[in-house]
Coordinates of N, CA and C in Angstrom, one line a residue:
Chain N
K639 N 8.3 68.1 2.1 CA 8.7 66.4 3.1 C 8.3 65.7 1.8
A640 N 10.0 65.0 1.7 CA 9.4 64.2 0.5 C 8.4 62.6 0.5
G641 N 7.5 62.8 -0.3 CA 6.6 61.2 -0.1 C 7.5 59.4 0.1
V642 N 6.5 59.1 -0.3 CA 7.2 57.7 0.0 C 7.2 57.4 -1.3
T643 N 8.6 56.7 -1.1 CA 9.4 56.5 -2.7 C 8.9 54.7 -2.7
Q644 N 8.8 54.2 -4.0 CA 9.3 53.0 -4.2 C 9.5 52.8 -5.3
T645 N 10.9 51.9 -5.2 CA 11.8 51.0 -6.3 C 11.3 49.4 -6.7
P646 N 11.5 49.0 -8.0 CA 11.0 49.8 -9.2 C 9.7 50.3 -9.6
R647 N 9.4 50.9 -10.7 CA 7.9 51.4 -10.6 C 7.1 50.2 -11.2
Y648 N 8.2 49.4 -12.1 CA 8.0 48.5 -13.1 C 8.5 47.6 -13.2
L649 N 7.7 46.2 -12.8 CA 8.7 44.6 -13.1 C 8.2 43.9 -14.0
I650 N 9.0 43.4 -14.7 CA 8.3 42.0 -15.5 C 9.5 40.6 -14.8
K651 N 8.7 39.6 -14.4 CA 9.2 39.0 -13.8 C 8.6 37.1 -15.1
T652 N 10.5 35.9 -14.7 CA 9.1 35.2 -15.6 C 8.8 34.1 -14.6
R653 N 7.8 33.4 -13.9 CA 7.4 32.5 -12.7 C 8.2 31.3 -12.7
G654 N 8.5 31.5 -11.1 CA 9.9 30.5 -10.6 C 11.1 31.6 -10.3
Q655 N 11.1 33.0 -10.3 CA 12.0 33.5 -10.5 C 11.4 34.3 -9.1
Q656 N 12.9 35.5 -8.6 CA 12.5 36.2 -7.1 C 12.2 36.9 -7.2
V657 N 12.0 37.9 -7.1 CA 11.7 39.7 -6.6 C 11.5 40.6 -5.2
T658 N 12.3 41.2 -5.6 CA 13.1 42.5 -4.1 C 12.4 43.4 -4.2
L659 N 11.4 43.9 -4.0 CA 11.1 46.0 -4.0 C 11.8 46.1 -2.6
S660 N 11.5 47.9 -2.7 CA 11.6 48.6 -2.0 C 11.3 49.9 -2.0
C661 N 10.8 50.3 -0.9 CA 10.1 50.8 -0.1 C 10.8 52.1 0.9
S662 N 11.1 53.9 0.5 CA 11.6 54.3 1.7 C 10.0 54.9 1.9
P663 N 9.9 55.4 3.4 CA 9.1 56.4 4.3 C 9.3 57.3 3.8
I664 N 8.3 58.2 4.4 CA 8.6 59.7 5.1 C 9.4 59.7 5.8
S665 N 10.3 60.3 5.8 CA 11.2 61.1 7.0 C 10.5 60.8 8.0
G666 N 11.3 60.4 9.0 CA 10.4 60.8 10.7 C 9.9 59.4 10.6
H667 N 9.3 58.9 10.0 CA 7.7 57.8 10.1 C 8.9 56.3 10.5
R668 N 8.4 55.3 10.9 CA 9.2 54.6 11.9 C 8.1 52.7 10.9
S669 N 7.1 53.1 11.0 CA 5.6 51.9 10.1 C 5.8 52.0 8.8
V670 N 6.0 50.8 8.0 CA 6.0 50.7 6.7 C 5.1 49.3 6.9
S671 N 4.2 49.5 5.8 CA 3.0 48.5 5.3 C 3.1 48.1 3.9
W672 N 2.8 46.9 3.5 CA 2.8 46.5 2.5 C 1.7 46.1 2.0
Y673 N 1.2 45.9 0.8 CA 0.1 45.9 0.8 C -0.3 45.2 -1.5
Q674 N -1.2 44.5 -1.8 CA -1.1 44.0 -2.8 C -2.4 44.4 -2.9
Q675 N -2.5 44.7 -3.9 CA -3.7 45.2 -5.0 C -3.7 44.4 -6.5
T676 N -5.2 44.0 -6.2 CA -5.5 43.2 -8.0 C -6.8 43.4 -7.9
P677 N -7.1 43.2 -9.3 CA -8.7 43.2 -10.0 C -9.0 42.4 -8.9
G678 N -9.2 41.2 -8.9 CA -9.7 39.9 -7.8 C -9.8 40.6 -7.0
Q679 N -8.8 40.5 -6.3 CA -9.1 40.1 -4.7 C -8.6 41.8 -4.1
G680 N -8.5 42.8 -5.1 CA -8.9 44.5 -4.1 C -7.8 44.7 -3.7
L681 N -7.8 45.1 -2.2 CA -6.4 46.2 -1.4 C -6.2 44.9 -0.7
Q682 N -4.4 44.1 0.0 CA -4.7 43.3 0.1 C -3.4 43.6 1.6
F683 N -3.8 43.6 2.8 CA -2.5 43.7 3.7 C -1.2 42.7 3.6
L684 N -0.6 43.2 3.6 CA 0.9 41.8 4.0 C 1.6 41.2 4.8
F685 N 1.5 42.7 5.1 CA 3.1 43.3 6.7 C 3.0 44.3 7.0
E686 N 3.0 44.6 8.2 CA 3.8 45.6 8.6 C 4.6 45.7 9.4
Y687 N 5.9 46.8 9.4 CA 8.1 47.0 10.2 C 7.1 47.8 10.5
F688 N 7.7 47.7 11.7 CA 7.8 49.2 12.9 C 9.0 48.9 13.4
S689 N 10.3 50.2 13.7 CA 11.4 50.0 14.1 C 12.0 48.3 13.8
E690 N 12.1 48.1 12.5 CA 12.8 47.2 12.6 C 12.1 45.1 12.1
T691 N 11.1 45.4 13.0 CA 10.8 44.0 14.2 C 9.6 44.2 12.8
Q692 N 8.5 42.7 12.7 CA 7.4 42.7 11.8 C 6.2 42.8 13.1
R693 N 5.4 43.5 13.0 CA 4.7 44.2 14.0 C 2.9 43.3 13.6
N694 N 2.9 43.5 12.3 CA 1.6 43.1 12.2 C 1.7 41.8 10.8
K695 N 0.8 41.2 10.0 CA 1.3 39.3 9.3 C -0.2 39.6 8.5
G696 N 0.0 39.8 7.0 CA -1.7 39.4 7.1 C -1.6 37.6 6.4
N697 N -2.8 37.4 5.5 CA -2.6 36.2 5.4 C -2.4 35.9 3.8
F698 N -0.7 35.9 3.7 CA -0.4 35.3 2.5 C 1.0 34.7 2.9
P699 N 1.2 33.4 1.9 CA 2.0 32.3 1.9 C 3.2 33.1 2.7
G700 N 5.1 31.8 2.9 CA 5.5 32.3 3.2 C 6.7 32.7 2.3
R701 N 6.0 32.5 1.0 CA 7.2 33.5 -0.1 C 6.7 34.7 -0.2
F702 N 5.8 35.2 0.3 CA 6.2 36.7 0.3 C 6.8 37.0 2.1
S703 N 8.3 37.9 1.8 CA 8.4 38.1 3.2 C 9.6 39.9 3.0
G704 N 9.5 40.0 4.1 CA 10.1 41.9 4.1 C 10.9 41.6 5.4
R705 N 11.6 43.1 4.8 CA 12.4 43.4 6.3 C 12.7 45.0 6.4
Q706 N 12.5 45.3 7.5 CA 13.4 46.5 7.8 C 14.4 47.2 7.9
F707 N 15.2 47.5 7.8 CA 16.1 48.7 8.3 C 16.3 49.4 9.0
S708 N 17.8 49.6 9.7 CA 17.6 51.1 11.0 C 17.4 52.0 10.5
N709 N 17.2 52.7 9.1 CA 16.8 53.9 8.5 C 15.5 53.8 8.4
S710 N 14.5 52.9 8.5 CA 13.4 52.8 7.7 C 12.9 52.3 6.6
R711 N 13.6 52.1 5.7 CA 13.5 51.6 5.2 C 13.4 50.8 4.6
S712 N 12.2 50.3 3.2 CA 11.5 48.6 4.0 C 12.1 47.7 2.5
E713 N 11.8 46.6 2.3 CA 12.1 45.6 1.5 C 11.0 44.4 2.2
M714 N 10.9 44.4 0.2 CA 9.8 42.6 0.4 C 10.2 42.1 -0.6
N715 N 9.8 40.6 -0.3 CA 11.0 39.9 -1.2 C 9.7 38.7 -1.6
V716 N 9.5 38.7 -3.0 CA 8.2 37.5 -3.7 C 9.2 35.9 -4.0
S717 N 9.4 35.1 -3.5 CA 10.2 33.8 -4.2 C 9.2 33.0 -4.8
T718 N 9.6 32.1 -5.9 CA 9.3 31.8 -6.6 C 7.6 32.5 -7.3
L719 N 8.1 33.1 -8.0 CA 7.0 33.6 -8.3 C 6.4 32.7 -9.0
E720 N 4.7 33.2 -8.7 CA 3.5 32.5 -10.0 C 3.1 33.9 -10.2
L721 N 2.4 33.1 -11.4 CA 1.0 34.0 -12.5 C 0.4 34.8 -11.5
G722 N -0.1 34.3 -10.6 CA -0.8 35.3 -9.5 C -0.8 36.2 -9.2
D723 N 0.8 36.6 -9.1 CA 1.2 37.0 -8.1 C 1.2 38.3 -9.2
S724 N 1.1 38.2 -9.8 CA 1.1 39.9 -10.8 C 0.2 40.8 -10.0
A725 N 1.0 41.9 -9.4 CA 0.0 42.7 -8.9 C 0.6 44.2 -8.8
L726 N -0.1 45.2 -8.5 CA 0.2 46.6 -7.9 C 0.7 46.4 -6.3
Y727 N 2.0 46.3 -5.9 CA 2.2 46.7 -5.0 C 2.6 47.8 -3.9
L728 N 1.5 47.9 -3.2 CA 1.7 49.1 -2.5 C 2.8 49.6 -1.0
C729 N 3.3 50.5 -0.5 CA 4.1 50.6 0.6 C 3.5 51.6 1.0
A730 N 3.1 52.2 2.3 CA 2.7 52.7 2.8 C 3.7 53.2 4.0
S731 N 4.0 54.2 4.8 CA 4.4 54.9 5.4 C 3.1 55.6 7.2
G732 N 3.9 55.2 7.8 CA 2.8 56.1 9.0 C 3.6 56.1 10.5
G733 N 2.9 57.1 11.3 CA 3.5 57.0 12.4 C 3.2 56.0 13.4
L734 N 3.3 55.8 14.6 CA 3.5 54.9 15.8 C 1.8 53.7 15.3
A735 N 0.7 54.5 15.5 CA -0.3 53.5 15.0 C -1.9 54.1 14.8
G736 N -2.3 53.6 14.2 CA -3.3 54.5 13.4 C -3.8 55.5 12.8
N737 N -2.6 56.0 12.4 CA -2.6 57.5 12.1 C -2.7 57.6 11.1
E738 N -2.7 58.5 10.1 CA -3.1 58.4 8.5 C -1.5 57.8 8.1
Q739 N -1.8 57.3 6.8 CA -0.9 56.0 6.2 C -1.0 56.9 4.8
F740 N 0.6 57.3 4.7 CA 0.8 57.5 3.4 C 1.3 56.4 2.3
F741 N 0.9 56.5 1.3 CA 1.2 55.4 0.3 C 2.0 56.2 -0.5
G742 N 2.9 55.1 -1.3 CA 3.7 55.5 -2.4 C 3.4 54.9 -3.5
P743 N 3.7 55.5 -4.5 CA 2.8 54.6 -6.2 C 2.6 53.8 -6.4
G744 N 3.7 52.8 -5.8 CA 3.4 51.5 -6.4 C 4.8 50.7 -7.1
T745 N 4.7 49.5 -6.7 CA 5.4 49.2 -8.1 C 4.8 47.6 -9.1
R746 N 4.4 47.9 -10.0 CA 3.8 46.8 -10.4 C 4.4 45.9 -11.4
L747 N 4.2 45.0 -10.7 CA 5.1 43.3 -11.0 C 4.4 42.5 -12.2
T748 N 4.4 42.9 -13.0 CA 3.6 41.3 -14.2 C 4.7 40.5 -14.0
V749 N 4.0 39.0 -14.1 CA 4.7 37.6 -13.7 C 4.2 37.2 -15.1
L750 N 4.8 36.8 -16.1 CA 5.0 36.1 -17.3 C 4.9 34.6 -17.2
Chain V
L1446 N -12.0 41.4 13.2 CA -11.5 43.2 12.7 C -13.6 43.5 12.0
A1447 N -13.6 44.2 12.5 CA -14.6 44.9 11.6 C -14.6 45.0 10.7
K1448 N -15.9 44.1 9.7 CA -15.9 44.5 8.1 C -16.7 45.5 7.7
T1449 N -16.6 46.2 6.9 CA -17.4 47.5 6.3 C -18.5 47.0 4.9
T1450 N -19.0 47.4 5.1 CA -19.7 47.7 3.9 C -20.3 48.7 2.9
Q1451 N -20.0 49.0 1.8 CA -20.4 50.0 1.3 C -20.9 49.9 -0.4
P1452 N -21.7 50.6 -0.7 CA -22.5 50.8 -2.3 C -21.3 50.1 -3.2
I1453 N -21.2 49.6 -4.3 CA -20.3 49.4 -5.5 C -20.0 50.7 -6.0
S1454 N -21.2 51.1 -6.8 CA -20.6 52.5 -7.2 C -22.0 53.5 -7.3
M1455 N -21.5 54.8 -7.5 CA -22.4 55.5 -7.3 C -22.3 56.7 -8.3
D1456 N -22.9 57.3 -8.8 CA -22.9 58.0 -10.1 C -23.3 59.6 -9.2
S1457 N -22.8 60.9 -10.1 CA -23.0 61.8 -9.1 C -23.3 62.8 -10.3
Y1458 N -23.3 64.0 -10.5 CA -23.1 65.7 -11.6 C -22.3 66.3 -10.5
E1459 N -21.3 67.0 -11.6 CA -20.5 68.2 -11.2 C -21.4 69.0 -10.5
G1460 N -20.5 69.7 -9.2 CA -21.9 70.5 -8.1 C -22.6 69.9 -7.3
Q1461 N -22.5 68.3 -7.1 CA -23.3 68.1 -6.6 C -22.7 68.2 -4.8
E1462 N -23.7 67.2 -4.0 CA -22.9 67.0 -2.4 C -23.2 65.6 -3.0
V1463 N -22.1 64.4 -2.7 CA -22.1 63.3 -2.6 C -22.3 62.8 -1.2
N1464 N -23.2 61.5 -0.8 CA -22.8 60.9 0.5 C -22.3 59.5 0.3
I1465 N -21.9 59.0 0.8 CA -21.4 57.8 0.5 C -21.4 57.8 2.2
T1466 N -22.2 55.7 2.7 CA -22.3 56.0 3.5 C -21.7 54.6 3.5
C1467 N -21.2 54.1 4.8 CA -20.7 53.0 4.8 C -21.0 52.4 6.5
S1468 N -21.6 50.8 6.3 CA -21.4 49.9 7.3 C -20.7 49.3 8.4
H1469 N -21.1 49.2 9.2 CA -19.6 48.7 10.1 C -20.1 48.0 11.6
N1470 N -20.5 47.1 11.7 CA -21.8 47.1 12.6 C -21.2 46.0 13.4
N1471 N -20.0 45.6 13.2 CA -18.9 44.7 14.3 C -17.7 46.1 14.9
I1472 N -18.1 47.0 15.0 CA -17.1 48.3 15.2 C -16.6 48.3 17.0
A1473 N -15.1 47.8 17.0 CA -14.8 47.8 18.7 C -14.3 49.4 19.4
T1474 N -15.0 49.1 20.5 CA -14.7 50.1 21.2 C -13.6 51.0 20.7
N1475 N -12.3 50.1 20.6 CA -11.4 51.0 20.5 C -10.8 51.4 19.5
D1476 N -11.7 50.9 18.0 CA -11.5 51.3 16.4 C -12.2 52.4 16.3
Y1477 N -11.3 53.5 14.8 CA -11.9 53.9 14.5 C -11.8 53.9 13.4
I1478 N -12.6 55.1 12.3 CA -13.2 55.3 11.0 C -12.3 56.1 10.0
T1479 N -11.6 55.3 9.0 CA -11.3 56.0 8.1 C -11.4 56.0 7.0
W1480 N -11.0 57.3 6.0 CA -11.8 57.0 4.5 C -10.6 57.9 3.7
Y1481 N -10.3 56.6 2.5 CA -9.1 56.9 1.8 C -9.6 57.1 0.5
Q1482 N -9.2 57.5 -0.4 CA -10.1 57.7 -2.0 C -8.5 57.9 -3.1
Q1483 N -9.0 56.5 -4.2 CA -7.7 56.0 -4.5 C -7.9 56.5 -6.3
F1484 N -7.0 56.9 -7.3 CA -7.2 56.7 -8.2 C -7.3 55.6 -9.3
P1485 N -6.9 55.6 -10.6 CA -6.2 54.6 -10.8 C -4.5 54.9 -10.8
S1486 N -4.3 53.1 -10.7 CA -2.2 53.5 -10.5 C -2.1 53.8 -10.1
Q1487 N -2.7 54.5 -8.6 CA -2.0 55.5 -7.8 C -2.2 54.6 -6.7
G1488 N -1.8 54.8 -5.9 CA -1.9 54.6 -4.4 C -3.0 55.5 -3.2
P1489 N -3.6 54.5 -2.2 CA -4.6 55.1 -1.9 C -4.4 56.5 -1.5
R1490 N -5.5 57.8 -1.0 CA -4.8 59.0 -0.3 C -6.0 58.8 0.7
F1491 N -5.2 59.2 2.3 CA -6.4 59.9 3.7 C -6.8 60.4 2.9
I1492 N -8.3 60.1 3.1 CA -9.4 62.0 3.6 C -9.1 62.3 4.8
I1493 N -9.9 61.4 5.2 CA -9.8 61.8 6.5 C -10.8 60.3 7.8
Q1494 N -10.5 61.2 9.0 CA -10.4 60.2 9.8 C -11.3 60.8 11.3
G1495 N -12.0 59.5 11.6 CA -13.2 60.2 13.2 C -13.5 58.9 14.0
Y1496 N -13.5 59.4 15.5 CA -14.2 58.0 16.4 C -15.3 58.3 16.6
K1497 N -16.2 59.3 16.4 CA -17.3 59.5 16.6 C -18.0 61.5 16.4
T1498 N -19.2 61.0 16.6 CA -20.3 62.7 15.8 C -19.4 62.8 14.5
K1499 N -18.9 64.4 14.5 CA -19.1 64.8 13.2 C -17.4 65.6 13.3
V1500 N -16.5 65.2 12.0 CA -15.0 65.9 11.5 C -15.4 66.4 10.7
T1501 N -14.7 67.5 10.4 CA -14.6 68.0 9.1 C -13.3 68.6 8.4
N1502 N -13.0 68.5 7.5 CA -11.6 69.3 7.3 C -11.5 69.8 6.0
E1503 N -10.6 69.9 4.8 CA -10.9 71.3 3.5 C -11.8 70.4 2.5
V1504 N -11.5 69.0 2.4 CA -11.8 67.9 1.4 C -13.6 67.5 1.5
A1505 N -13.7 67.0 3.4 CA -14.6 66.4 3.0 C -15.5 66.3 4.4
S1506 N -16.9 66.1 5.0 CA -17.1 65.9 6.6 C -17.5 64.6 6.7
L1507 N -17.1 63.8 7.7 CA -17.4 62.4 8.2 C -18.5 62.5 9.5
F1508 N -19.8 61.9 9.3 CA -20.7 62.3 9.7 C -20.4 60.6 10.9
I1509 N -20.7 60.6 11.7 CA -20.9 59.0 12.5 C -21.6 59.2 14.1
P1510 N -22.7 58.4 13.8 CA -23.6 58.3 14.9 C -23.4 57.4 16.1
A1511 N -23.8 57.9 17.1 CA -23.8 57.4 18.6 C -23.2 55.7 18.4
D1512 N -24.2 55.1 18.0 CA -23.9 53.6 18.0 C -22.5 53.1 17.5
R1513 N -22.0 53.9 16.0 CA -20.8 54.1 15.3 C -20.7 52.6 15.0
K1514 N -22.2 51.9 14.4 CA -22.7 50.9 14.0 C -22.5 51.9 12.0
S1515 N -22.4 52.9 11.7 CA -22.3 53.3 10.5 C -21.4 55.0 10.2
S1516 N -21.3 55.2 9.0 CA -20.5 56.5 9.0 C -20.8 56.5 7.6
T1517 N -21.1 57.8 7.1 CA -20.9 58.2 6.3 C -20.1 59.7 5.8
L1518 N -19.4 59.6 4.5 CA -18.9 60.4 3.9 C -19.4 61.4 2.7
S1519 N -18.8 62.8 3.3 CA -19.6 63.9 2.5 C -19.0 64.4 1.9
L1520 N -18.8 64.4 0.6 CA -18.0 65.1 -0.6 C -18.1 66.5 -1.0
P1521 N -18.4 67.4 -0.6 CA -19.3 68.8 -1.1 C -18.7 69.5 -2.4
R1522 N -20.1 69.3 -3.2 CA -20.1 70.2 -4.6 C -19.1 69.6 -5.0
V1523 N -19.0 68.2 -5.8 CA -17.6 67.3 -6.8 C -17.5 67.9 -7.6
S1524 N -16.5 67.1 -8.3 CA -15.7 67.7 -9.5 C -15.8 66.8 -10.5
L1525 N -14.9 66.6 -11.4 CA -15.0 65.5 -12.5 C -13.7 64.6 -11.7
S1526 N -12.4 65.6 -11.3 CA -11.5 65.1 -10.8 C -11.9 64.2 -9.1
D1527 N -12.9 64.3 -8.5 CA -13.6 63.8 -7.5 C -13.6 62.0 -7.9
T1528 N -13.6 62.0 -9.4 CA -13.8 60.8 -9.8 C -12.7 59.3 -9.0
A1529 N -13.3 58.5 -8.8 CA -12.3 57.8 -7.8 C -13.3 56.3 -7.5
V1530 N -12.3 55.5 -6.3 CA -12.5 54.5 -5.7 C -12.3 54.8 -3.8
Y1531 N -13.8 55.2 -3.4 CA -13.8 55.7 -1.8 C -13.7 54.3 -1.1
Y1532 N -12.4 54.2 -0.3 CA -12.6 53.3 0.9 C -12.6 53.6 2.4
C1533 N -13.9 53.0 3.0 CA -14.1 53.3 4.5 C -13.9 52.3 5.0
L1534 N -12.8 52.4 5.8 CA -12.2 51.2 7.0 C -12.1 51.8 8.0
V1535 N -12.3 50.7 9.2 CA -12.2 50.4 10.1 C -10.6 49.8 10.7
A1536 N -10.1 51.0 11.4 CA -8.6 50.9 11.1 C -8.1 50.2 12.9
N1537 N -7.0 49.7 12.3 CA -7.0 48.6 14.0 C -5.7 49.6 14.0
N1538 N -5.6 50.0 15.9 CA -4.9 50.9 16.4 C -4.2 49.9 16.9
A1539 N -3.9 48.6 16.6 CA -2.6 47.8 17.3 C -1.9 48.3 16.7
G1540 N -1.6 48.7 15.1 CA -0.6 48.6 14.7 C -1.4 49.7 12.9
N1541 N -0.1 49.8 12.5 CA -0.7 50.0 10.9 C -1.0 49.4 10.0
M1542 N -2.3 47.7 10.0 CA -2.7 47.4 9.3 C -4.0 47.7 8.7
L1543 N -4.2 47.6 7.4 CA -5.6 48.5 6.9 C -6.6 47.8 6.4
T1544 N -7.3 47.5 6.6 CA -8.2 46.4 5.8 C -9.3 46.7 5.3
F1545 N -8.6 46.8 3.3 CA -9.7 47.4 3.0 C -10.8 46.8 2.1
G1546 N -11.8 47.3 2.3 CA -13.0 46.9 1.8 C -13.2 46.6 -0.4
G1547 N -14.4 46.5 -0.5 CA -14.4 46.2 -1.7 C -14.3 47.9 -2.8
G1548 N -14.7 48.8 -1.4 CA -14.8 50.5 -2.1 C -16.0 50.5 -2.7
T1549 N -16.0 52.1 -2.9 CA -17.3 52.5 -3.6 C -17.0 53.4 -4.6
R1550 N -17.2 52.7 -6.2 CA -16.4 53.5 -7.2 C -17.0 55.2 -7.4
L1551 N -17.0 56.3 -7.2 CA -17.8 57.2 -8.1 C -17.5 57.6 -9.2
M1552 N -18.3 57.8 -10.0 CA -18.7 58.7 -10.9 C -19.1 60.3 -11.0
V1553 N -18.4 61.0 -11.5 CA -19.3 62.1 -11.0 C -19.4 62.7 -12.8
K1554 N -19.9 62.5 -13.6 CA -20.5 63.3 -14.8 C -20.3 65.1 -14.9
P1555 N -20.1 65.2 -15.7 CA -20.6 67.0 -15.9 C -21.9 67.4 -16.0

């Protein structure tokens, strides 16, 4: 079974730009969660989508948004990029709730 | 959400058993405990999950006392490749929203 895939793996943007990251969950998984990891703040939950609906949301500004498609693939978008948005963005897929989460390799975003 | 507290770092030697204890004093009745492992520049990897007593799989054991206010991850006979950050989480069963603490940085030495 193929694992969670994330594209692109690396991205360099400048302040003020916007970025879209993509995540394809494991086949059959309907939940996709997004996390941001930085050296200073650690791993922080952004949001979770289940069956195309946002089910949980973390404490991030509205510049961070996401969506999920009918095939469970998910995208997250960050608008008006700031230097502090430089991070490893991780996507995880899972089952109905509370089960084992499978993480992708992440997208490393650098904002200059 | 229940907050977890675990040691910032631990050192061990190859072949030893490593026990990492996590405190979660405010765990709710329907919460369960999950441990993840993360290597640099990789996503976390699920190790083990439990609700009470003891759970064992091919990688680790998880010990949870009756009051569930703490848990201990036990890694038998560690090797150099077990050097990683280990996260203890109390999972929110209302969805797949994981709250990660600071984790324990385990260094296994030869």
